Amino acid sequence: MERYGARRLRMTIWETTRNGQLQTTHLGSILFILVMMDACVFCRVSLKNGEEITQLREKGCNTVNRTSQTRNDTIVTTPGQKVHQKCRRDYINANSIKKDMREKDVSITEPTLHAISGCDTTSRMFGVSKAATLKKFGEHDFLKTQAQLLCNANAKDDVISAGENIISSLYNGAPYEGLNVLRYRKFAARVLTNKTCVQIHTLPPTSNAASFHSQRAYLQMKMWMNKDNLNPCEWGWKVANGNLVPVTCTMDAAPSKLLNIIRCNLSIADTSEKRFLLIPDVFLEDWTSWSSCSASCGNTGERHRTRGCHTTFGTIHWTKCRIGGEQKEACVGICPQTTTATTVLLGTWNPWSPFSHCDKTCEGGIQIRHRTCVSGLCIGDSLESAACNVHQCPVQSTHAASTTQPVTTSATTGTQWASVTTTTKATTTHKKFFTIRSKE
């Protein structure tokens, strides 16, 4: 410390309040640096280090002292005091002042932002990173104010209110909008535009769940500030099986009315439409006029009409409105002598007739049945065929013939006889020779 020309002292400061009374500010173990006459008041470095030195005049002292008040510093200069020329120039520079003030703002509320955006003892919000939190904090004064309120809050209601405003801002909500309103707004917008179901975890948390998260962040922040006399069970924690576990939420996952609707045994008609219309302020538009028939004169085609939906957020095109969609119906093309397309009424089928006799007795045949259309255009086939008698045809009957033929051999004298049996089955002939016996 000697080379910096300074020494450390413990001090108690006496201040004069506005009403003239003395107020004692005890600094405890805080260490102050008293700068000696041979050190720069700005950088605390000795003036003998070879840098350019300037001597402050009365005007320069007033400028430095006003800057010190802006920065909320304790630097006070007097005319004739020597300082480094570079230090004085940098200290009163406007950009330098803004930068230092931002760094001080961040340093004051940094524990709050770190705790509420997720740390070892508090969970992180889905889709909100540390970098995004710090960036938004530097860009939005409202977020800075709420972070300071949370840091200085003492009552639980103030902690919950400031924490909800911070979380809402991190999810791009409007100031004081509230998480429940923001959650509904984002959910309704995604339902109207998404082709797949909305992933609930991508939405902002509910106000009830965020209140416990804010309490845990506040508790952790106070512990970092050596104010750990708070009861965790009163600030977002509970005891389960001898361990502290976070309180996630004290409300049901969804209203009972909604839970009854999304059961698997739904009995209401047009489930998708009714489920969609549960969202408030969602309305279906009127159907458009029918389009021209797609077929030429006298031929059967189809025509269609569409409808969209609209909400307080705007009109949704029918291709993106899941329950608006499109209707189609059969029609007959317009002929020159007519002016409008004729709507074809859908008819009904008579019952199927019995199947006809099979056209083959074996090895696969076909039998058919038919039905007739009554009063209108019926959709489907009027004939239906089915396979029949697919079994294999029976084989021919088996018969046997036995003949006796003379056999001449050189092994013995005279004539010997052999019994030959011929068996015929289908088209295959088998011959079996028996033992030759001599004729007496």
Coordinates of C-alpha atoms in Angstrom, one line a residue:
M1 CA 0.0 0.0 0.0
E2 CA 2.9 2.4 0.6
R3 CA 3.6 2.6 -3.2
Y4 CA 0.0 3.8 -3.7
G5 CA 0.4 6.5 -1.1
A6 CA -2.6 5.4 0.9
R7 CA -3.5 3.8 4.2
R8 CA -6.6 2.0 5.6
L9 CA -8.7 3.2 8.5
R10 CA -12.0 2.2 10.2
M11 CA -14.3 5.2 10.3
T12 CA -17.6 6.4 11.6
I13 CA -19.2 9.2 9.5
W14 CA -21.4 12.0 11.0
E15 CA -23.9 13.4 8.6
T16 CA -26.3 16.3 8.9
T17 CA -29.9 15.6 7.9
R18 CA -32.2 18.2 6.4
N19 CA -33.8 19.1 9.8
G20 CA -30.4 19.9 11.2
Q21 CA -30.0 16.9 13.5
L22 CA -26.9 14.8 13.5
Q23 CA -27.2 11.2 12.1
T24 CA -24.5 8.6 12.8
T25 CA -23.7 6.2 10.1
H26 CA -21.6 3.4 11.5
L27 CA -19.5 1.7 8.8
G28 CA -18.5 -1.2 11.0
S29 CA -15.7 -3.2 9.3
I30 CA -15.9 -1.3 6.0
L31 CA -12.4 -0.2 5.1
F32 CA -11.8 3.2 3.5
I33 CA -8.7 4.3 1.6
L34 CA -7.5 7.7 2.5
V35 CA -5.4 9.0 -0.3
M36 CA -2.3 10.8 0.6
M37 CA -1.2 14.0 -1.1
D38 CA 1.2 12.2 -3.4
A39 CA -1.5 9.9 -4.9
C40 CA -4.1 10.5 -7.7
V41 CA -7.6 10.9 -6.2
F42 CA -9.1 9.0 -9.1
C43 CA -6.8 5.9 -9.7
R44 CA -5.2 5.8 -6.2
V45 CA -1.8 5.5 -7.9
S46 CA 1.2 7.5 -7.0
L47 CA 1.8 10.7 -8.9
K48 CA 5.4 9.8 -9.3
N49 CA 4.7 7.0 -11.8
G50 CA 5.7 9.1 -14.8
E51 CA 2.3 9.9 -16.2
E52 CA 1.2 13.5 -17.1
I53 CA 0.0 15.5 -14.1
T54 CA -2.4 18.4 -14.1
Q55 CA -3.3 20.8 -11.3
L56 CA -7.0 21.3 -10.7
R57 CA -8.4 24.8 -10.8
E58 CA -11.7 26.0 -9.2
K59 CA -13.7 25.3 -12.4
G60 CA -12.2 21.9 -12.8
C61 CA -12.9 21.0 -9.2
N62 CA -16.5 22.0 -9.5
T63 CA -16.8 19.8 -12.6
V64 CA -15.2 16.8 -10.9
N65 CA -17.4 17.3 -7.8
R66 CA -20.6 17.4 -9.8
T67 CA -19.5 14.3 -11.7
S68 CA -18.9 12.6 -8.3
Q69 CA -22.4 13.3 -7.2
T70 CA -23.8 11.9 -10.5
R71 CA -21.7 8.7 -10.1
N72 CA -22.7 8.6 -6.4
D73 CA -19.0 8.5 -5.5
T74 CA -17.2 10.0 -2.5
I75 CA -14.5 11.8 -4.4
V76 CA -14.1 15.5 -3.4
T77 CA -11.4 17.7 -4.9
T78 CA -10.1 21.1 -4.0
P79 CA -8.4 23.8 -6.1
G80 CA -4.7 23.2 -6.5
Q81 CA -4.9 19.4 -6.1
K82 CA -2.8 17.4 -8.5
V83 CA -4.2 14.4 -10.4
H84 CA -3.3 12.4 -13.5
Q85 CA -4.5 14.2 -16.6
K86 CA -5.8 11.0 -18.2
C87 CA -7.7 10.0 -15.1
R88 CA -9.5 13.4 -14.9
R89 CA -10.4 13.3 -18.6
D90 CA -11.8 9.7 -18.3
Y91 CA -13.7 10.5 -15.1
I92 CA -15.8 13.3 -16.5
N93 CA -16.3 11.7 -19.9
A94 CA -20.0 11.2 -20.6
N95 CA -19.6 7.7 -22.1
S96 CA -17.5 6.6 -19.2
I97 CA -20.1 7.8 -16.7
K98 CA -22.9 5.9 -18.5
K99 CA -20.8 2.7 -18.6
D100 CA -19.8 2.9 -14.9
M101 CA -23.4 3.6 -13.9
R102 CA -24.6 0.5 -15.9
E103 CA -22.0 -1.6 -14.2
K104 CA -23.1 -0.3 -10.8
D105 CA -26.7 -1.0 -11.5
V106 CA -25.8 -4.6 -12.6
S107 CA -23.6 -5.1 -9.5
I108 CA -26.4 -4.0 -7.2
T109 CA -29.1 -6.3 -8.6
E110 CA -26.8 -9.0 -10.0
P111 CA -27.7 -11.5 -7.1
T112 CA -31.4 -10.9 -7.8
L113 CA -31.1 -11.6 -11.5
H114 CA -28.9 -14.6 -11.0
A115 CA -31.3 -16.2 -8.5
I116 CA -34.5 -15.5 -10.5
S117 CA -33.1 -16.7 -13.8
G118 CA -31.9 -20.0 -12.3
C119 CA -29.1 -21.2 -10.1
D120 CA -28.2 -24.3 -8.1
T121 CA -31.1 -23.8 -5.7
T122 CA -33.7 -22.2 -8.1
S123 CA -35.0 -23.6 -11.3
R124 CA -34.4 -22.0 -14.7
M125 CA -37.4 -20.8 -16.7
F126 CA -37.9 -22.6 -20.1
G127 CA -36.5 -20.6 -23.0
V128 CA -35.0 -17.8 -20.9
S129 CA -31.2 -17.9 -20.7
K130 CA -28.7 -16.0 -18.6
A131 CA -27.5 -14.0 -21.6
A132 CA -31.0 -13.0 -22.6
T133 CA -31.8 -11.9 -19.0
L134 CA -28.7 -9.7 -18.8
K135 CA -29.4 -8.2 -22.2
K136 CA -33.0 -7.3 -21.4
F137 CA -31.9 -5.9 -18.1
G138 CA -29.5 -3.5 -19.8
E139 CA -32.2 -2.4 -22.3
H140 CA -35.3 -2.0 -20.2
D141 CA -35.5 0.5 -17.3
F142 CA -38.7 -1.2 -16.1
L143 CA -36.8 -4.4 -15.5
K144 CA -34.1 -2.6 -13.6
T145 CA -36.7 -0.9 -11.3
Q146 CA -38.5 -4.2 -10.6
A147 CA -35.1 -5.9 -9.8
Q148 CA -34.3 -3.2 -7.3
L149 CA -37.7 -3.5 -5.7
L150 CA -37.3 -7.2 -5.3
C151 CA -33.8 -6.7 -3.9
N152 CA -35.0 -4.2 -1.3
A153 CA -38.4 -5.8 -0.6
N154 CA -39.3 -7.0 2.9
A155 CA -42.9 -8.0 2.7
K156 CA -43.8 -11.2 0.9
D157 CA -46.5 -9.5 -1.2
D158 CA -43.9 -7.1 -2.6
V159 CA -41.5 -10.0 -3.4
I160 CA -44.3 -11.8 -5.3
S161 CA -45.4 -8.7 -7.2
A162 CA -41.9 -7.6 -8.2
G163 CA -40.9 -11.2 -9.2
E164 CA -44.0 -11.6 -11.4
N165 CA -43.3 -8.4 -13.2
I166 CA -39.7 -9.5 -13.8
I167 CA -40.7 -12.9 -15.2
S168 CA -43.4 -11.3 -17.3
S169 CA -40.8 -8.9 -18.8
L170 CA -38.4 -11.8 -19.5
Y171 CA -41.2 -13.5 -21.6
N172 CA -41.7 -10.2 -23.6
G173 CA -44.8 -9.2 -21.7
A174 CA -46.1 -5.6 -21.3
P175 CA -45.4 -3.8 -18.0
Y176 CA -47.8 -4.9 -15.3
E177 CA -49.6 -7.2 -17.7
G178 CA -49.5 -10.1 -15.3
L179 CA -48.4 -13.7 -16.1
N180 CA -52.0 -15.1 -16.3
V181 CA -53.0 -12.6 -18.9
L182 CA -49.7 -13.1 -20.8
R183 CA -50.0 -16.9 -20.7
Y184 CA -53.6 -16.8 -22.0
R185 CA -52.6 -14.3 -24.8
K186 CA -49.7 -16.5 -26.0
F187 CA -51.8 -19.7 -25.8
A188 CA -54.7 -18.3 -27.8
A189 CA -52.3 -17.0 -30.5
R190 CA -50.6 -20.3 -30.9
V191 CA -53.9 -22.3 -31.0
L192 CA -55.1 -20.2 -33.8
T193 CA -52.0 -20.6 -35.9
N194 CA -50.3 -23.9 -34.9
K195 CA -51.1 -27.0 -36.9
T196 CA -50.1 -29.2 -33.9
C197 CA -51.1 -29.0 -30.3
V198 CA -49.5 -26.3 -28.1
Q199 CA -46.7 -27.5 -25.9
I200 CA -47.7 -26.3 -22.5
H201 CA -44.1 -26.1 -21.2
T202 CA -43.3 -23.4 -23.8
L203 CA -45.8 -21.0 -22.2
P204 CA -44.9 -18.6 -19.4
P205 CA -45.6 -20.0 -15.9
T206 CA -48.8 -19.3 -14.1
S207 CA -48.9 -16.5 -11.5
N208 CA -49.3 -19.1 -8.7
A209 CA -46.2 -21.1 -9.8
A210 CA -44.1 -17.9 -10.3
S211 CA -44.9 -16.6 -6.8
F212 CA -43.1 -19.6 -5.2
H213 CA -40.2 -19.2 -7.7
S214 CA -39.9 -15.5 -6.7
Q215 CA -39.9 -16.4 -3.0
R216 CA -37.1 -19.0 -3.5
A217 CA -35.0 -16.5 -5.5
Y218 CA -35.5 -13.9 -2.8
L219 CA -34.4 -16.3 -0.1
Q220 CA -31.3 -17.3 -2.0
M221 CA -30.4 -13.7 -2.7
K222 CA -30.7 -12.9 1.0
M223 CA -28.5 -15.8 1.9
W224 CA -25.8 -14.5 -0.5
M225 CA -26.0 -11.2 1.4
N226 CA -25.4 -13.0 4.7
K227 CA -29.1 -12.5 5.8
D228 CA -29.9 -16.2 6.2
N229 CA -32.2 -15.9 9.2
L230 CA -35.3 -16.5 7.0
N231 CA -37.3 -19.7 7.3
P232 CA -37.1 -21.6 4.0
C233 CA -40.6 -23.2 4.6
E234 CA -42.0 -19.6 4.5
W235 CA -40.3 -18.8 1.2
G236 CA -41.2 -21.4 -1.4
W237 CA -39.9 -24.6 0.2
K238 CA -41.5 -27.5 2.1
V239 CA -40.2 -30.5 4.0
A240 CA -40.8 -33.9 2.5
N241 CA -39.2 -37.1 3.8
G242 CA -36.8 -35.0 5.8
N243 CA -35.6 -33.0 2.8
L244 CA -36.4 -29.5 1.6
V245 CA -38.2 -29.7 -1.8
P246 CA -39.6 -26.7 -3.7
V247 CA -43.3 -25.9 -3.7
T248 CA -44.2 -25.9 -7.4
C249 CA -47.8 -24.9 -7.4
T250 CA -50.9 -25.0 -5.1
M251 CA -53.5 -25.0 -7.8
D252 CA -54.9 -27.7 -10.0
A253 CA -53.2 -28.4 -13.4
A254 CA -56.4 -27.1 -15.2
P255 CA -59.9 -26.0 -14.2
S256 CA -62.3 -28.9 -13.5
K257 CA -64.5 -27.8 -16.4
L258 CA -61.6 -28.3 -18.8
L259 CA -60.5 -31.6 -17.3
N260 CA -64.0 -33.0 -17.8
I261 CA -64.0 -32.0 -21.4
I262 CA -60.7 -33.5 -22.4
R263 CA -61.6 -37.0 -21.0
C264 CA -61.2 -39.9 -23.4
N265 CA -64.9 -40.8 -23.2
L266 CA -66.2 -37.5 -24.7
S267 CA -69.9 -37.7 -25.6
I268 CA -70.4 -34.2 -27.1
A269 CA -70.7 -33.8 -30.8
D270 CA -68.0 -32.1 -32.9
T271 CA -65.4 -32.4 -30.2
S272 CA -62.6 -30.5 -31.9
E273 CA -64.9 -27.5 -32.6
K274 CA -66.3 -27.3 -29.1
R275 CA -62.9 -27.7 -27.5
F276 CA -61.6 -24.9 -29.7
L277 CA -64.5 -22.6 -28.8
L278 CA -63.7 -22.9 -25.1
I279 CA -61.1 -20.2 -25.7
P280 CA -62.9 -16.8 -25.0
D281 CA -63.2 -14.2 -27.8
V282 CA -62.9 -16.8 -30.6
F283 CA -65.7 -16.6 -33.2
L284 CA -66.4 -18.4 -36.5
E285 CA -67.2 -16.3 -39.6
D286 CA -70.1 -17.0 -41.9
W287 CA -69.7 -19.5 -44.8
T288 CA -68.7 -18.0 -48.1
S289 CA -70.8 -18.5 -51.2
W290 CA -70.6 -21.9 -53.0
S291 CA -68.0 -22.1 -55.7
S292 CA -68.7 -23.1 -59.3
C293 CA -69.2 -26.8 -60.0
S294 CA -66.0 -28.5 -61.0
A295 CA -67.6 -30.6 -63.7
S296 CA -68.8 -29.8 -67.3
C297 CA -72.3 -29.8 -68.5
G298 CA -74.3 -32.7 -67.2
N299 CA -71.4 -34.4 -65.4
T300 CA -71.1 -35.0 -61.7
G301 CA -68.5 -32.9 -59.8
E302 CA -68.2 -31.0 -56.6
R303 CA -68.3 -27.5 -55.3
H304 CA -67.0 -26.0 -52.0
R305 CA -67.2 -23.1 -49.6
T306 CA -65.0 -21.9 -46.8
R307 CA -65.1 -20.0 -43.5
G308 CA -62.4 -18.6 -41.2
C309 CA -62.4 -17.4 -37.6
H310 CA -61.4 -14.2 -35.9
T311 CA -60.5 -13.1 -32.4
T312 CA -59.5 -9.9 -30.6
F313 CA -56.0 -10.4 -32.1
G314 CA -57.3 -10.4 -35.7
T315 CA -58.8 -12.5 -38.5
I316 CA -57.4 -16.0 -39.2
H317 CA -57.4 -17.3 -42.7
W318 CA -59.5 -20.4 -43.2
T319 CA -56.5 -22.5 -44.1
K320 CA -55.0 -21.8 -40.7
C321 CA -58.2 -21.8 -38.7
R322 CA -58.5 -25.5 -37.5
I323 CA -62.3 -25.5 -37.1
G324 CA -63.2 -23.2 -39.9
G325 CA -62.0 -25.2 -42.9
E326 CA -63.9 -26.1 -46.0
Q327 CA -67.2 -27.8 -46.9
K328 CA -67.7 -29.8 -50.1
E329 CA -70.8 -31.3 -51.8
A330 CA -71.7 -33.0 -55.1
C331 CA -73.1 -31.0 -58.0
V332 CA -73.9 -31.3 -61.7
G333 CA -72.1 -29.1 -64.2
I334 CA -74.1 -26.2 -65.7
C335 CA -75.5 -26.8 -69.2
P336 CA -76.0 -23.9 -71.7
Q337 CA -79.7 -23.9 -71.2
T338 CA -79.4 -23.6 -67.4
T339 CA -78.1 -20.7 -65.3
T340 CA -77.2 -22.4 -62.1
A341 CA -75.6 -25.6 -61.0
T342 CA -78.0 -28.3 -59.8
T343 CA -77.3 -29.7 -56.4
V344 CA -77.4 -33.5 -56.4
L345 CA -79.2 -34.9 -53.4
L346 CA -77.5 -37.9 -51.8
G347 CA -79.6 -41.0 -52.0
T348 CA -79.7 -44.2 -49.9
W349 CA -78.9 -47.8 -50.8
N350 CA -81.3 -50.7 -50.6
P351 CA -80.0 -53.7 -48.7
W352 CA -77.6 -56.1 -50.5
S353 CA -79.1 -59.0 -52.4
P354 CA -78.0 -62.5 -51.5
F355 CA -74.8 -63.7 -53.2
S356 CA -75.3 -65.6 -56.5
H357 CA -74.2 -69.2 -57.1
C358 CA -70.5 -69.8 -57.5
D359 CA -69.5 -70.0 -61.2
K360 CA -67.1 -72.9 -60.4
T361 CA -67.3 -76.0 -58.2
C362 CA -63.7 -76.1 -57.2
E363 CA -60.3 -74.4 -57.4
G364 CA -61.7 -70.8 -56.9
G365 CA -64.8 -69.3 -58.3
I366 CA -66.6 -65.9 -58.0
Q367 CA -70.0 -65.1 -56.7
I368 CA -71.6 -61.6 -56.8
R369 CA -74.3 -59.6 -55.1
H370 CA -75.9 -56.2 -55.9
R371 CA -77.8 -53.3 -54.5
T372 CA -79.9 -50.5 -55.9
C373 CA -79.8 -46.7 -55.1
V374 CA -83.0 -45.0 -54.0
S375 CA -83.8 -41.3 -54.7
G376 CA -80.6 -39.5 -55.5
L377 CA -76.9 -40.0 -56.0
C378 CA -75.4 -42.7 -53.9
I379 CA -71.8 -42.9 -53.0
G380 CA -70.2 -46.4 -53.3
D381 CA -70.4 -49.5 -55.5
S382 CA -73.6 -51.2 -56.6
L383 CA -71.9 -54.6 -57.2
E384 CA -69.7 -56.6 -54.8
S385 CA -67.9 -59.9 -55.6
A386 CA -66.4 -62.5 -53.3
A387 CA -64.3 -65.6 -53.9
C388 CA -66.0 -69.0 -53.5
N389 CA -65.1 -72.8 -53.8
V390 CA -61.4 -72.2 -53.4
H391 CA -60.8 -75.8 -52.4
Q392 CA -58.8 -78.2 -54.7
C393 CA -60.7 -80.4 -57.1
P394 CA -61.1 -84.1 -56.0
V395 CA -58.6 -86.7 -57.5
Q396 CA -59.6 -89.6 -59.8
S397 CA -60.6 -93.0 -58.3
T398 CA -57.8 -95.5 -57.6
H399 CA -57.9 -99.0 -59.3
A400 CA -55.4 -102.0 -59.5
A401 CA -54.8 -104.6 -62.2
S402 CA -52.8 -107.8 -61.7
T403 CA -51.3 -109.7 -64.6
T404 CA -49.0 -112.7 -64.9
Q405 CA -46.4 -112.8 -67.6
P406 CA -43.9 -115.5 -68.5
V407 CA -40.2 -114.6 -67.9
T408 CA -37.3 -116.2 -69.6
T409 CA -34.1 -116.6 -67.7
S410 CA -30.8 -118.2 -68.5
A411 CA -30.2 -119.2 -64.8
T412 CA -32.5 -122.2 -65.0
T413 CA -34.1 -124.5 -67.6
G414 CA -37.7 -124.3 -68.5
T415 CA -40.1 -121.3 -68.1
Q416 CA -40.6 -119.4 -64.8
W417 CA -43.5 -117.1 -63.9
A418 CA -43.5 -113.6 -62.2
S419 CA -46.5 -111.9 -60.7
V420 CA -46.7 -108.2 -61.9
T421 CA -49.1 -105.8 -60.2
T422 CA -49.8 -102.4 -61.9
T423 CA -51.3 -99.6 -59.7
T424 CA -52.8 -96.6 -61.4
K425 CA -53.5 -93.4 -59.5
A426 CA -54.2 -90.2 -61.4
T427 CA -51.6 -90.3 -64.3
T428 CA -48.8 -92.0 -62.5
T429 CA -48.1 -95.8 -63.0
H430 CA -46.1 -97.8 -60.5
K431 CA -44.9 -101.3 -61.1
K432 CA -43.9 -103.7 -58.3
F433 CA -42.1 -107.0 -59.0
F434 CA -42.5 -109.9 -56.7
T435 CA -40.2 -112.9 -56.2
I436 CA -39.9 -115.2 -59.2
R437 CA -41.2 -118.7 -58.5
S438 CA -40.6 -121.7 -60.6
K439 CA -43.5 -123.5 -62.3
E440 CA -43.8 -127.2 -61.5

